[in-house]
Amino acid sequence: MDPRRLGQILVAEGLIGDDELDQALKDSRAGGTTLLESVVKLKLLDEETIANFLGHQFGLEVTTIPADFKPNPQARALIPPELARRYRLVPLAVDRTTLTIAVENPGDVEAAEQRDIRQKSRIPPEAVLKLVVAPLSQVTAALAAMYPAGAAGSRGHNGPGSGGEITTMDAEQYALRHAPARQEVTHEDVTETLDPEALLAQASESVEVTSAEGAGEEYSIDVANEEPVMRMCNYLIAEACRRRASDIHINPTARGITVRYRIDGVLQIMPSPPPSMKKGVIARFKVMANMNITERRKPQDGRIKIKVYDRTIDLRVSVIPQMDGENIVMRILDQSSLQLDLKKLGFEPQEMEVYDTAIRSPYGMILHTGPTGSGKTTTLYSALSYIYDPKRSFCTLEDPVEYEMPGVVQIQMDHEVGLDFAIALRSALRQDPNVMMVGEIRDGETAGIAVSAALTGHLLFSTLHTNDAPSTIGRLVDMGVEPAYVGTAVRLIVAQRLMRRTCAECKQATTPTEEELKVTGVSEAEAAGGTFFKSIGCPKCSMTGYKGRIGIYEMMRNTPELSEAIFAGADSLGIRAIAESQGMRSLRGLAIQKWKDGITTTEEVQRVTMGGD
C-alpha cells in the first residue's frame, strides 16, 4: 500500500495528525524503513494499535506470535526463505485446505503479490491463503526464528513495501482472503455467516441490469460490462451486506476511487478497486440503476435490486457530479433485516408507556424528529406494525416506499407527474383512512393538511427535521400553522437518535474515570449504581468495539398546560421547561442512562448528544 495513502487513512481515523504523518514519512525516507516502522520508532502509535487498525481496515484477524515461537515444519517448507523475507511472511499453520500466514501489513501482500507467492512457492493450487495480522516486532522475531540466515534483514524495498501504487486487490482474491469457514446460514444471524465467494457468484446471477441505450464514449457500455468490473461492483454490494452496512459511498479521486461503508452509523474506509476501474465502476453502477450513463453534468437517482442468499436487497442510488468524477452513494434497504418489534428498539419503560398510550389514540398527530439516519422510518414502521388491525384502514405516503407492509395501502410519491405529499394527502383522505403515515412534512401546505386530518378524526404519523422535541412546535408555526391548531392537533413529539452498542464479544468491565464523570455530569454516588464497559475491538466487530445500535427517545406529550404555552407563543426553552417538569427526559439524560446500564460508552454519549440536551 502506498505509504502516503496508508498515512492518510491513519489521519482520517484520528490515530495520528497531519504533522505527525509528515514527520513519519520524512523519517521513513531518510532511514529506508516502512512508514509503520517510523510511526512506531517516533512513538506515535504502538505496535498493538497498528495491528488492530490494519486488521480492522482489511477485515482480518489479529494474532500474537509468542516470544518462544516454534516454526511449523510443514508450513515453513511451503514458503522459500527469499519469499518470506521479501514479503515479510510468517507461515504459522497448514492443513489440507488452508495455509495461515502472519503479516505485519496486509496492504503489502495483495492480489499481485499473492500470485507471485503462489508461483514461486510450494503452495498447492487448491489451498487458500489465510492472512492474519501480527505486530511488527513479533513478525521480525518469528522470521529470525524460522529463517535464521539473515531472515530479519532485508525488507525487499523494491517490493511491496517500497511505496509503489498498490492500493487495491482483485475482487476474487479479496473474497477468498475474507471468506469465513462455511457454515449453515440461518435467518436469525445471516449477516455473520455469509461467504463472500458465494456472494460473488450469487450476485453475478441476480443483479438485474437494464438496457443501456445511447451509451457515450467515455462511460461506454463496453467498459461497464467488462467481467472484472461487473464482478467488482457485485462484490462491493455483497460485502457491504455481509458487513451490515447501511450505505455505500463510492468517492472518485484524482488517483482512483475511495470506497466507504457506513456501519452502525459511522463511515469506515474499505479496500478500493484499482484506479484503472474508476470509469468502469461508476458506469456500471449507473447502468445497474437504470441511469443515463452519457449524462455526467446533472445529479441522477435510481434503484438497484440484487438477491443475495435469497435476501432481496434494494439500493437507492444517488449520483452527483464533483471535481474528479461522479460521486455515488447507495442506501441499502434490506427487508429481511428490518426490526419491527417496537419493544426491541431501545425504549426505556417510562418512554414506552407514553408512546404505547399515544399510538393507540383514535386521532391526533404523532411526530418523529431527528437527523437523517436516526431511525425514524424504522420506528414508524414498527409503530404501524404494532397497532395494525385489519378492521381499520391504514395508509402511508412515502418518498420512496422503503419496505412493503401487507394490508397497508402504500403510496409512492412521483414528482415527475406532480404527485407530492400535499396532493397525495388530499386524495388519500378521500379513501376513508383511520391511520395515516406521511413520510415527511416538508412545507406549509403539507403541514396544514396533516394538522387538519389530525383534527378531524385521523391518527397521523409523520416526521420533521428538528434537533429536539420542543423545537418542533416552532418549526410547525414557522411553516404557517396556527399555534392554536398545533396545540390541539399534536398528541406526541418524539426526538430520537441511534447509539452504537458495545460489542458483546470483546467489551470489558471498567470504572468511569474522573474525566468521564465530569463530561457526563454523573456524580460518583450515581456512578456507584451503574454497570460500565469499555469497547476493545475484535474480529466479530471488525475491531471497532461496537456492534449494533440502540435508540434513545425524547418523549414530549401534549398536556393542557403545554397547550396553553403553545397558544401563548412560548419559545422552545419555555416549552422544554414545562415538558421536563411533567416528566420528559432529554436525549442527553437518556444517553447517559444507556451508558450507566452498560450498553454504550461515554464516547458514544458525546458523539450522539454533543454534550447538550
Coordinates of C-alpha atoms in Angstrom, one line a residue:
M1 CA 0.0 0.0 0.0
D2 CA 1.3 3.5 -0.9
P3 CA 2.7 4.9 2.4
R4 CA 1.0 8.3 1.9
R5 CA -2.3 6.6 1.3
L6 CA -1.9 4.5 4.4
G7 CA -0.9 7.6 6.3
Q8 CA -4.0 9.4 5.1
I9 CA -6.1 6.6 6.4
L10 CA -4.4 6.8 9.8
V11 CA -5.1 10.5 9.9
A12 CA -8.7 10.0 8.8
E13 CA -9.2 7.5 11.6
G14 CA -7.8 10.1 14.1
L15 CA -4.8 7.9 15.1
I16 CA -2.2 10.5 14.1
G17 CA -2.2 14.1 13.0
D18 CA -1.2 15.6 9.6
D19 CA 2.1 17.0 11.1
E20 CA 2.9 13.6 12.6
L21 CA 2.3 11.9 9.2
D22 CA 4.7 14.3 7.5
Q23 CA 7.3 13.6 10.2
A24 CA 6.9 9.9 9.8
L25 CA 7.2 10.0 6.0
K26 CA 10.4 12.0 6.2
D27 CA 11.8 9.6 8.8
S28 CA 10.8 6.7 6.6
R29 CA 12.6 8.1 3.5
A30 CA 15.7 9.1 5.4
G31 CA 16.1 5.8 7.3
G32 CA 15.0 3.4 4.5
T33 CA 12.2 2.0 6.7
T34 CA 8.5 1.5 6.2
L35 CA 6.0 4.1 7.3
L36 CA 4.7 1.9 10.1
E37 CA 8.2 1.3 11.4
S38 CA 8.7 5.1 11.5
V39 CA 5.4 5.6 13.3
V40 CA 6.5 3.1 16.0
K41 CA 10.0 4.5 16.2
L42 CA 8.6 8.0 16.7
K43 CA 6.2 6.6 19.4
L44 CA 3.2 8.0 17.5
L45 CA 1.5 4.6 17.9
D46 CA 2.3 1.3 19.5
E47 CA 2.6 -1.9 17.6
E48 CA -0.6 -3.4 19.0
T49 CA -2.7 -0.4 18.0
I50 CA -1.3 -0.6 14.4
A51 CA -2.0 -4.3 14.2
N52 CA -5.6 -3.8 15.4
F53 CA -6.0 -0.9 12.9
L54 CA -4.8 -2.9 10.0
G55 CA -6.9 -5.9 10.9
H56 CA -10.0 -3.7 11.1
Q57 CA -9.2 -2.0 7.7
F58 CA -8.7 -5.3 5.9
G59 CA -11.2 -7.3 7.8
L60 CA -8.6 -9.8 9.0
E61 CA -8.0 -11.5 12.3
V62 CA -5.3 -10.1 14.6
T63 CA -2.9 -12.5 16.3
T64 CA 0.1 -12.5 18.5
I65 CA 3.2 -14.6 17.9
P66 CA 4.7 -15.7 21.2
A67 CA 8.3 -15.0 22.1
D68 CA 9.1 -18.7 22.2
F69 CA 7.6 -19.2 18.8
K70 CA 8.4 -22.7 17.3
P71 CA 8.1 -22.9 13.5
N72 CA 5.7 -25.3 12.0
P73 CA 7.9 -27.5 9.7
Q74 CA 5.1 -28.3 7.2
A75 CA 4.1 -24.7 6.9
R76 CA 7.7 -23.5 6.6
A77 CA 8.5 -26.0 3.9
L78 CA 5.9 -24.3 1.6
I79 CA 7.5 -20.8 1.6
P80 CA 11.1 -20.4 0.4
P81 CA 13.2 -18.1 2.6
E82 CA 13.6 -15.4 -0.1
L83 CA 9.8 -15.0 -0.4
A84 CA 9.3 -14.9 3.3
R85 CA 11.9 -12.2 3.6
R86 CA 10.7 -10.2 0.7
Y87 CA 7.1 -10.1 1.7
R88 CA 7.6 -10.4 5.5
L89 CA 5.6 -13.7 5.7
V90 CA 5.4 -16.0 8.7
P91 CA 3.7 -19.3 7.8
L92 CA 2.0 -20.3 11.0
A93 CA 0.0 -23.4 10.2
V94 CA -1.2 -25.6 7.4
D95 CA -4.0 -28.1 6.8
R96 CA -5.5 -29.8 3.8
T97 CA -7.2 -26.6 2.5
T98 CA -5.6 -23.6 4.2
L99 CA -2.2 -22.1 4.8
T100 CA -2.3 -19.5 7.6
I101 CA 0.3 -16.7 7.2
A102 CA 1.0 -13.8 9.6
V103 CA 1.9 -10.4 8.1
E104 CA 2.7 -7.1 9.5
N105 CA 0.9 -5.1 6.8
P106 CA -1.8 -6.8 4.6
G107 CA -1.6 -3.9 2.2
D108 CA 1.9 -5.2 1.1
V109 CA 0.5 -8.7 0.2
E110 CA -2.4 -8.0 -2.1
A111 CA -3.5 -9.8 -5.3
A112 CA -0.4 -9.3 -7.4
E113 CA 1.9 -10.3 -4.5
Q114 CA -0.2 -13.4 -3.7
R115 CA 0.0 -14.5 -7.3
D116 CA 3.8 -14.1 -7.2
I117 CA 3.9 -16.0 -3.9
R118 CA 1.9 -18.9 -5.3
Q119 CA 4.1 -19.1 -8.5
K120 CA 7.4 -19.2 -6.5
S121 CA 6.3 -21.4 -3.6
R122 CA 5.2 -24.9 -3.0
I123 CA 1.6 -24.0 -2.0
P124 CA -0.9 -26.4 -3.6
P125 CA -3.1 -24.6 -6.2
E126 CA -6.3 -25.5 -4.3
A127 CA -5.1 -24.2 -0.9
V128 CA -6.5 -20.9 0.4
L129 CA -4.0 -18.3 1.8
K130 CA -5.4 -17.1 5.1
L131 CA -3.8 -13.9 6.2
V132 CA -3.7 -12.7 9.8
V133 CA -2.1 -9.6 11.2
A134 CA 0.6 -9.6 13.8
P135 CA 2.7 -6.7 15.4
L136 CA 5.8 -5.7 13.6
S137 CA 8.4 -6.8 16.1
Q138 CA 6.8 -10.2 16.5
V139 CA 6.9 -10.8 12.7
T140 CA 10.6 -9.8 12.8
A141 CA 11.4 -12.2 15.7
A142 CA 9.4 -15.0 14.1
L143 CA 11.2 -14.6 10.8
A144 CA 14.5 -14.8 12.6
A145 CA 13.5 -18.0 14.3
M146 CA 12.1 -19.5 11.1
Y147 CA 14.9 -18.5 8.7
P148 CA 18.0 -17.7 10.8
A149 CA 20.4 -16.8 8.0
G150 CA 19.8 -13.1 7.6
A151 CA 16.0 -13.6 7.8
A152 CA 15.3 -10.4 9.6
G153 CA 17.5 -8.3 7.4
S154 CA 16.2 -7.1 4.0
R155 CA 12.7 -6.0 3.7
G156 CA 12.7 -6.0 0.0
H157 CA 12.2 -2.3 -0.5
N158 CA 11.9 -2.9 -4.2
G159 CA 8.8 -5.0 -3.5
P160 CA 5.5 -4.1 -1.9
G161 CA 6.9 -2.1 1.0
S162 CA 8.7 0.4 -1.3
G163 CA 5.8 2.8 -1.7
G164 CA 4.6 1.7 -5.1
E165 CA 0.9 2.2 -6.2
I166 CA -0.5 -1.0 -4.6
T167 CA -3.8 0.3 -3.2
T168 CA -6.3 -2.3 -4.4
M169 CA -6.9 -6.0 -4.7
D170 CA -8.7 -8.3 -7.2
A171 CA -12.3 -9.0 -6.0
E172 CA -11.9 -12.7 -6.2
Q173 CA -8.7 -12.9 -4.3
Y174 CA -10.1 -10.4 -1.7
A175 CA -13.2 -12.6 -1.3
L176 CA -11.0 -15.7 -0.8
R177 CA -9.0 -13.8 1.8
H178 CA -12.0 -12.8 3.8
A179 CA -14.1 -16.0 3.4
P180 CA -15.1 -17.4 6.8
A181 CA -15.5 -21.1 7.3
R182 CA -18.6 -22.4 5.5
Q183 CA -21.5 -23.0 7.9
E184 CA -25.2 -23.2 7.8
V185 CA -26.9 -19.9 7.1
T186 CA -29.7 -19.1 9.5
H187 CA -32.3 -16.3 9.1
E188 CA -31.5 -15.0 12.6
D189 CA -27.8 -14.3 12.0
V190 CA -27.5 -14.3 8.2
T191 CA -25.1 -11.4 8.1
E192 CA -22.5 -13.2 10.2
T193 CA -22.3 -16.3 8.1
L194 CA -22.4 -15.1 4.5
D195 CA -19.5 -16.4 2.4
P196 CA -18.2 -13.6 0.2
E197 CA -17.0 -16.0 -2.5
A198 CA -20.5 -17.5 -2.8
L199 CA -21.9 -13.9 -2.6
L200 CA -20.0 -13.0 -5.7
A201 CA -21.4 -15.9 -7.6
Q202 CA -24.9 -15.3 -6.3
A203 CA -24.7 -11.5 -7.0
S204 CA -23.5 -12.1 -10.6
E205 CA -26.6 -14.1 -11.3
S206 CA -29.1 -12.0 -9.5
V207 CA -28.4 -8.4 -10.5
E208 CA -30.9 -7.2 -13.0
V209 CA -29.3 -4.8 -15.4
T210 CA -31.4 -2.7 -17.7
S211 CA -30.6 -1.9 -21.3
A212 CA -28.1 1.0 -21.9
E213 CA -29.3 2.8 -25.0
G214 CA -27.4 5.9 -26.0
A215 CA -24.1 5.0 -24.3
G216 CA -21.5 7.7 -24.5
E217 CA -17.8 7.4 -25.4
E218 CA -16.3 8.0 -22.0
Y219 CA -18.7 5.9 -20.0
S220 CA -19.3 3.2 -22.6
I221 CA -21.5 0.1 -22.1
D222 CA -18.4 -2.0 -23.1
V223 CA -16.5 -0.7 -20.1
A224 CA -19.4 -1.1 -17.8
N225 CA -20.0 -4.7 -18.9
E226 CA -16.4 -5.9 -18.6
E227 CA -16.3 -9.1 -16.5
P228 CA -13.8 -7.8 -13.8
V229 CA -15.8 -4.6 -13.4
M230 CA -19.1 -6.4 -13.1
R231 CA -17.7 -8.8 -10.5
M232 CA -16.1 -5.9 -8.6
C233 CA -19.3 -4.0 -8.4
N234 CA -21.3 -7.1 -7.4
Y235 CA -18.7 -7.8 -4.7
L236 CA -18.8 -4.3 -3.3
I237 CA -22.5 -4.6 -2.8
A238 CA -22.3 -8.1 -1.4
E239 CA -19.5 -7.3 1.0
A240 CA -21.5 -4.3 2.3
C241 CA -24.4 -6.5 3.0
R242 CA -22.1 -9.0 4.8
R243 CA -20.7 -6.2 7.0
R244 CA -24.2 -4.9 7.9
A245 CA -23.6 -1.6 6.2
S246 CA -26.5 0.8 5.7
D247 CA -24.8 2.9 3.0
I248 CA -22.1 2.5 0.3
H249 CA -20.1 5.6 -0.6
I250 CA -18.1 5.5 -3.9
N251 CA -15.9 8.6 -3.9
P252 CA -13.8 9.2 -7.1
T253 CA -10.5 11.0 -6.6
A254 CA -7.7 12.2 -8.9
R255 CA -5.9 8.9 -8.3
G256 CA -8.8 6.4 -8.3
I257 CA -11.8 5.5 -6.1
T258 CA -12.3 5.5 -2.4
V259 CA -14.9 3.1 -1.0
R260 CA -16.5 3.6 2.4
Y261 CA -19.3 1.7 4.2
R262 CA -21.5 3.3 6.8
I263 CA -21.6 0.6 9.5
D264 CA -23.6 1.3 12.7
G265 CA -23.8 5.0 11.7
V266 CA -20.1 5.6 11.2
L267 CA -18.2 5.6 7.8
Q268 CA -15.4 3.1 7.5
I269 CA -12.8 3.1 4.7
M270 CA -12.6 -0.1 2.8
P271 CA -10.1 -1.6 0.2
S272 CA -10.7 0.1 -3.1
P273 CA -10.9 -1.1 -6.7
P274 CA -7.9 -0.5 -9.0
P275 CA -7.6 3.1 -10.3
S276 CA -8.0 1.6 -13.8
M277 CA -11.5 0.6 -12.9
K278 CA -12.6 4.1 -12.0
K279 CA -14.7 4.9 -15.0
G280 CA -15.9 1.3 -15.4
V281 CA -17.2 1.1 -11.8
I282 CA -19.0 4.4 -12.0
A283 CA -20.6 3.5 -15.3
R284 CA -21.5 0.0 -14.1
F285 CA -23.4 1.3 -11.1
K286 CA -25.2 3.8 -13.3
V287 CA -26.2 1.0 -15.7
M288 CA -27.4 -1.2 -12.8
A289 CA -29.5 1.8 -11.5
N290 CA -31.0 2.4 -15.0
M291 CA -29.5 5.9 -15.3
N292 CA -28.3 7.7 -18.3
I293 CA -24.6 7.0 -18.4
T294 CA -24.0 9.7 -21.0
E295 CA -25.3 12.4 -18.6
R296 CA -22.4 13.4 -16.4
R297 CA -23.3 17.0 -15.5
K298 CA -26.6 16.6 -13.6
P299 CA -27.5 14.6 -10.4
Q300 CA -29.4 11.4 -11.0
D301 CA -31.3 9.0 -8.8
G302 CA -32.1 5.3 -9.4
R303 CA -32.6 1.9 -7.8
I304 CA -30.8 -1.4 -7.9
K305 CA -32.3 -4.8 -6.9
I306 CA -29.9 -7.6 -6.0
K307 CA -30.6 -11.1 -4.5
V308 CA -28.0 -12.5 -2.0
Y309 CA -28.7 -15.9 -0.4
D310 CA -32.4 -15.5 -1.0
R311 CA -32.4 -12.0 0.5
T312 CA -33.8 -9.3 -1.8
I313 CA -31.7 -6.2 -1.3
D314 CA -32.9 -2.8 -2.7
L315 CA -30.5 0.0 -3.1
R316 CA -31.5 3.7 -3.5
V317 CA -28.7 5.2 -5.7
S318 CA -27.8 8.8 -5.8
V319 CA -25.2 10.2 -8.3
I320 CA -23.9 13.7 -8.3
P321 CA -21.1 15.3 -10.3
Q322 CA -18.0 16.5 -8.5
M323 CA -14.4 17.6 -9.3
D324 CA -12.9 14.2 -10.0
G325 CA -15.9 12.4 -11.5
E326 CA -19.4 11.4 -10.2
N327 CA -19.9 10.7 -6.5
I328 CA -22.2 7.7 -5.8
V329 CA -24.0 7.0 -2.5
M330 CA -26.2 3.9 -2.2
R331 CA -28.6 3.4 0.7
I332 CA -29.2 -0.4 1.4
L333 CA -32.7 -1.4 2.1
D334 CA -32.9 -5.0 3.4
Q335 CA -36.5 -6.1 4.0
S336 CA -35.3 -9.2 5.9
S337 CA -33.2 -7.2 8.4
L338 CA -36.0 -4.7 9.3
Q339 CA -36.6 -4.9 13.0
L340 CA -40.3 -4.3 13.6
D341 CA -40.6 -5.3 17.2
L342 CA -41.3 -1.9 18.9
K343 CA -40.2 -3.2 22.3
K344 CA -36.7 -4.1 21.0
L345 CA -35.8 -0.7 19.6
G346 CA -34.5 0.7 22.9
F347 CA -37.4 2.4 24.6
E348 CA -37.0 2.8 28.3
P349 CA -40.0 1.6 30.3
Q350 CA -41.2 5.1 31.1
E351 CA -41.0 6.3 27.4
M352 CA -42.5 3.0 26.2
E353 CA -45.6 3.6 28.3
V354 CA -46.0 7.1 27.0
Y355 CA -45.6 6.0 23.4
D356 CA -47.9 3.0 23.7
T357 CA -50.7 5.2 25.0
A358 CA -50.2 7.8 22.2
I359 CA -50.2 5.4 19.3
R360 CA -53.4 3.7 20.5
S361 CA -55.2 7.0 20.4
P362 CA -58.1 7.2 17.9
Y363 CA -56.9 10.6 16.4
G364 CA -54.2 13.2 16.7
M365 CA -50.7 13.8 15.3
I366 CA -47.6 11.9 16.4
L367 CA -44.3 13.4 15.1
H368 CA -40.9 11.9 15.0
T369 CA -37.9 14.2 14.6
G370 CA -34.2 13.8 14.2
P371 CA -31.5 13.9 11.5
T372 CA -31.2 11.5 8.6
G373 CA -30.1 8.1 9.8
S374 CA -31.6 8.4 13.3
G375 CA -34.1 5.5 12.8
K376 CA -37.3 7.5 12.3
T377 CA -38.5 5.2 9.4
T378 CA -37.9 2.0 11.3
T379 CA -39.7 3.4 14.4
L380 CA -42.7 4.5 12.3
Y381 CA -42.9 1.1 10.5
S382 CA -42.6 -0.6 13.9
A383 CA -45.4 1.5 15.4
L384 CA -47.7 0.8 12.4
S385 CA -47.0 -2.9 12.7
Y386 CA -47.6 -2.8 16.5
I387 CA -51.1 -1.2 16.2
Y388 CA -52.1 -2.8 12.9
D389 CA -55.7 -4.1 12.8
P390 CA -57.4 -5.3 9.7
K391 CA -60.7 -3.8 11.0
R392 CA -59.1 -0.3 10.4
S393 CA -57.8 1.3 7.2
F394 CA -54.1 2.0 7.2
C395 CA -52.5 4.3 4.5
T396 CA -48.9 5.5 4.0
L397 CA -47.5 8.3 1.8
E398 CA -43.7 7.7 1.2
D399 CA -40.9 9.0 -0.9
P400 CA -39.8 6.4 -1.6
V401 CA -41.7 3.3 -0.3
E402 CA -38.8 1.6 1.5
Y403 CA -40.5 -1.6 2.9
E404 CA -43.7 -3.4 2.0
M405 CA -46.3 -3.8 4.7
P406 CA -49.1 -6.4 3.9
G407 CA -52.6 -4.9 4.5
V408 CA -51.4 -1.3 4.3
V409 CA -52.1 1.0 1.3
Q410 CA -48.7 2.4 0.5
I411 CA -48.5 5.3 -2.0
Q412 CA -45.2 6.2 -3.7
M413 CA -44.6 9.9 -4.4
D414 CA -43.9 10.7 -8.1
H415 CA -42.7 14.3 -8.6
E416 CA -42.4 13.8 -12.4
V417 CA -46.2 13.6 -12.7
G418 CA -46.8 16.1 -9.9
L419 CA -47.7 13.7 -7.1
D420 CA -46.2 15.2 -4.0
F421 CA -47.1 14.8 -0.3
A422 CA -49.7 17.6 -0.3
I423 CA -51.6 16.4 -3.4
A424 CA -51.4 12.7 -2.3
L425 CA -52.5 13.6 1.3
R426 CA -55.6 15.3 0.0
S427 CA -56.5 12.4 -2.2
A428 CA -55.8 9.8 0.5
L429 CA -58.1 11.5 2.9
R430 CA -61.0 10.7 0.5
Q431 CA -60.1 7.0 0.8
D432 CA -61.6 6.8 4.3
P433 CA -58.4 6.0 6.3
N434 CA -58.2 5.6 10.0
V435 CA -54.4 5.6 10.4
M436 CA -52.1 7.5 8.1
M437 CA -48.3 7.9 7.8
V438 CA -46.8 10.9 5.9
G439 CA -43.1 10.2 5.2
E440 CA -42.1 13.8 5.9
I441 CA -43.7 17.2 6.4
R442 CA -41.6 19.4 4.1
D443 CA -43.7 22.5 3.5
G444 CA -46.5 24.6 4.9
E445 CA -49.2 23.1 2.6
T446 CA -48.5 19.6 3.7
A447 CA -48.3 20.7 7.4
G448 CA -51.7 22.4 7.2
I449 CA -53.4 19.4 5.6
A450 CA -51.8 17.0 8.1
V451 CA -52.9 19.1 11.1
S452 CA -56.5 19.3 9.6
A453 CA -56.5 15.5 9.3
A454 CA -55.4 15.0 12.9
L455 CA -58.2 17.4 14.0
T456 CA -60.9 15.5 12.1
G457 CA -60.6 12.0 13.4
H458 CA -57.5 10.6 11.9
L459 CA -54.4 9.2 13.7
L460 CA -51.5 10.7 11.7
F461 CA -47.8 9.8 12.0
S462 CA -45.1 11.9 10.3
T463 CA -41.5 13.2 10.5
L464 CA -39.8 16.5 10.7
H465 CA -36.1 17.5 10.7
T466 CA -35.5 19.3 14.0
N467 CA -32.9 18.8 16.7
D468 CA -35.2 18.1 19.6
A469 CA -38.9 17.7 20.6
P470 CA -39.6 21.2 21.9
S471 CA -38.2 23.0 18.8
T472 CA -40.7 21.0 16.6
I473 CA -43.5 23.3 17.8
G474 CA -41.7 26.4 16.5
R475 CA -41.0 24.6 13.2
L476 CA -44.7 24.0 12.6
V477 CA -45.6 27.6 13.4
D478 CA -42.8 28.8 11.1
M479 CA -44.4 26.7 8.3
G480 CA -47.6 28.7 8.7
V481 CA -49.7 26.5 11.0
E482 CA -51.6 28.5 13.6
P483 CA -50.4 27.9 17.2
A484 CA -53.9 27.1 18.3
Y485 CA -54.2 24.3 15.7
V486 CA -50.7 23.0 16.7
G487 CA -51.5 22.9 20.4
T488 CA -54.8 21.0 19.7
A489 CA -53.7 18.5 16.9
V490 CA -50.3 17.4 18.2
R491 CA -50.5 14.5 20.7
L492 CA -46.9 13.4 21.0
I493 CA -43.5 14.5 19.6
V494 CA -40.6 12.1 19.7
A495 CA -37.0 13.2 19.1
Q496 CA -34.7 10.2 18.5
R497 CA -31.1 9.2 17.9
L498 CA -29.2 5.9 17.4
M499 CA -26.2 4.9 19.6
R500 CA -23.7 2.2 18.9
R501 CA -23.8 -0.8 21.3
T502 CA -20.5 -2.1 22.8
C503 CA -19.6 -5.4 21.2
A504 CA -20.8 -8.3 23.5
E505 CA -17.8 -10.4 22.4
C506 CA -15.0 -8.1 23.4
K507 CA -16.3 -5.5 25.9
Q508 CA -14.5 -5.2 29.2
A509 CA -15.8 -4.1 32.6
T510 CA -14.4 -0.7 33.6
T511 CA -14.7 2.0 36.2
P512 CA -15.6 5.6 35.0
T513 CA -12.6 8.0 35.1
E514 CA -12.8 11.4 36.7
E515 CA -12.9 13.0 33.3
E516 CA -15.8 10.8 32.1
L517 CA -17.8 11.7 35.2
K518 CA -17.1 15.4 34.6
V519 CA -18.1 15.2 30.9
T520 CA -21.3 13.4 31.6
G521 CA -22.2 15.2 34.8
V522 CA -22.6 12.0 36.7
S523 CA -21.6 12.1 40.4
E524 CA -19.6 9.3 42.0
A525 CA -22.6 8.3 44.0
E526 CA -24.7 8.0 40.9
A527 CA -22.0 6.0 39.1
A528 CA -21.8 3.6 42.0
G529 CA -25.0 2.0 41.0
G530 CA -24.1 1.6 37.3
T531 CA -22.5 -1.1 35.2
F532 CA -19.8 0.2 32.9
F533 CA -18.0 -1.3 30.0
K534 CA -15.3 -0.1 27.5
S535 CA -15.0 -1.2 23.9
I536 CA -11.9 -3.1 22.9
G537 CA -12.3 -4.4 19.4
C538 CA -12.3 -8.0 18.0
P539 CA -12.8 -9.7 14.6
K540 CA -16.5 -10.0 15.4
C541 CA -17.0 -6.3 15.4
S542 CA -14.2 -5.5 12.8
M543 CA -12.0 -4.2 15.6
T544 CA -14.4 -1.2 16.2
G545 CA -15.5 -2.3 19.7
Y546 CA -19.1 -1.7 18.7
K547 CA -21.8 -4.0 17.1
G548 CA -25.4 -3.0 16.5
R549 CA -27.3 0.1 17.6
I550 CA -30.0 1.1 20.0
G551 CA -32.4 4.0 20.1
I552 CA -32.9 6.8 22.6
Y553 CA -36.3 8.6 22.5
E554 CA -37.1 12.0 24.0
M555 CA -40.9 12.0 24.5
M556 CA -42.8 15.2 24.7
R557 CA -46.5 14.5 25.2
N558 CA -49.1 17.3 24.9
T559 CA -50.9 18.4 28.1
P560 CA -53.3 21.2 28.9
E561 CA -50.5 23.3 30.4
L562 CA -48.3 22.7 27.4
S563 CA -51.1 23.6 25.0
E564 CA -51.7 26.9 26.8
A565 CA -48.0 27.7 26.4
I566 CA -48.2 26.9 22.7
F567 CA -51.3 29.1 22.3
A568 CA -49.4 31.9 24.1
G569 CA -46.4 31.6 21.7
A570 CA -43.9 30.2 24.1
D571 CA -40.4 29.6 22.7
S572 CA -38.7 26.2 22.7
L573 CA -36.9 26.9 26.0
G574 CA -40.1 27.6 27.8
I575 CA -41.8 24.6 26.2
R576 CA -38.9 22.4 27.3
A577 CA -39.1 23.6 30.9
I578 CA -42.8 22.7 31.1
A579 CA -42.3 19.3 29.4
E580 CA -39.4 18.4 31.7
S581 CA -41.4 19.5 34.8
Q582 CA -44.0 17.0 33.6
G583 CA -41.6 14.1 33.3
M584 CA -39.9 14.4 29.9
R585 CA -36.3 13.1 29.9
S586 CA -33.8 14.7 27.5
L587 CA -31.8 12.9 24.8
R588 CA -28.7 13.6 26.9
G589 CA -30.2 12.1 30.0
L590 CA -31.4 9.0 28.1
A591 CA -27.9 8.5 26.5
I592 CA -26.3 8.7 29.9
Q593 CA -28.8 6.1 31.2
K594 CA -27.7 3.7 28.4
W595 CA -24.1 4.3 29.5
K596 CA -24.9 3.5 33.1
D597 CA -26.7 0.4 32.0
G598 CA -23.5 -0.9 30.3
I599 CA -25.0 -0.7 26.8
T600 CA -22.7 2.0 25.3
T601 CA -19.7 4.2 26.1
T602 CA -19.0 7.8 27.0
E603 CA -17.6 8.4 23.6
E604 CA -21.0 7.5 22.1
V605 CA -22.8 9.7 24.6
Q606 CA -20.6 12.6 23.4
R607 CA -20.9 11.7 19.7
V608 CA -24.6 11.4 19.7
T609 CA -25.7 14.2 22.1
M610 CA -22.8 16.6 21.7
G611 CA -22.8 17.5 25.4
G612 CA -26.2 19.1 25.1
D613 CA -29.9 18.2 25.7

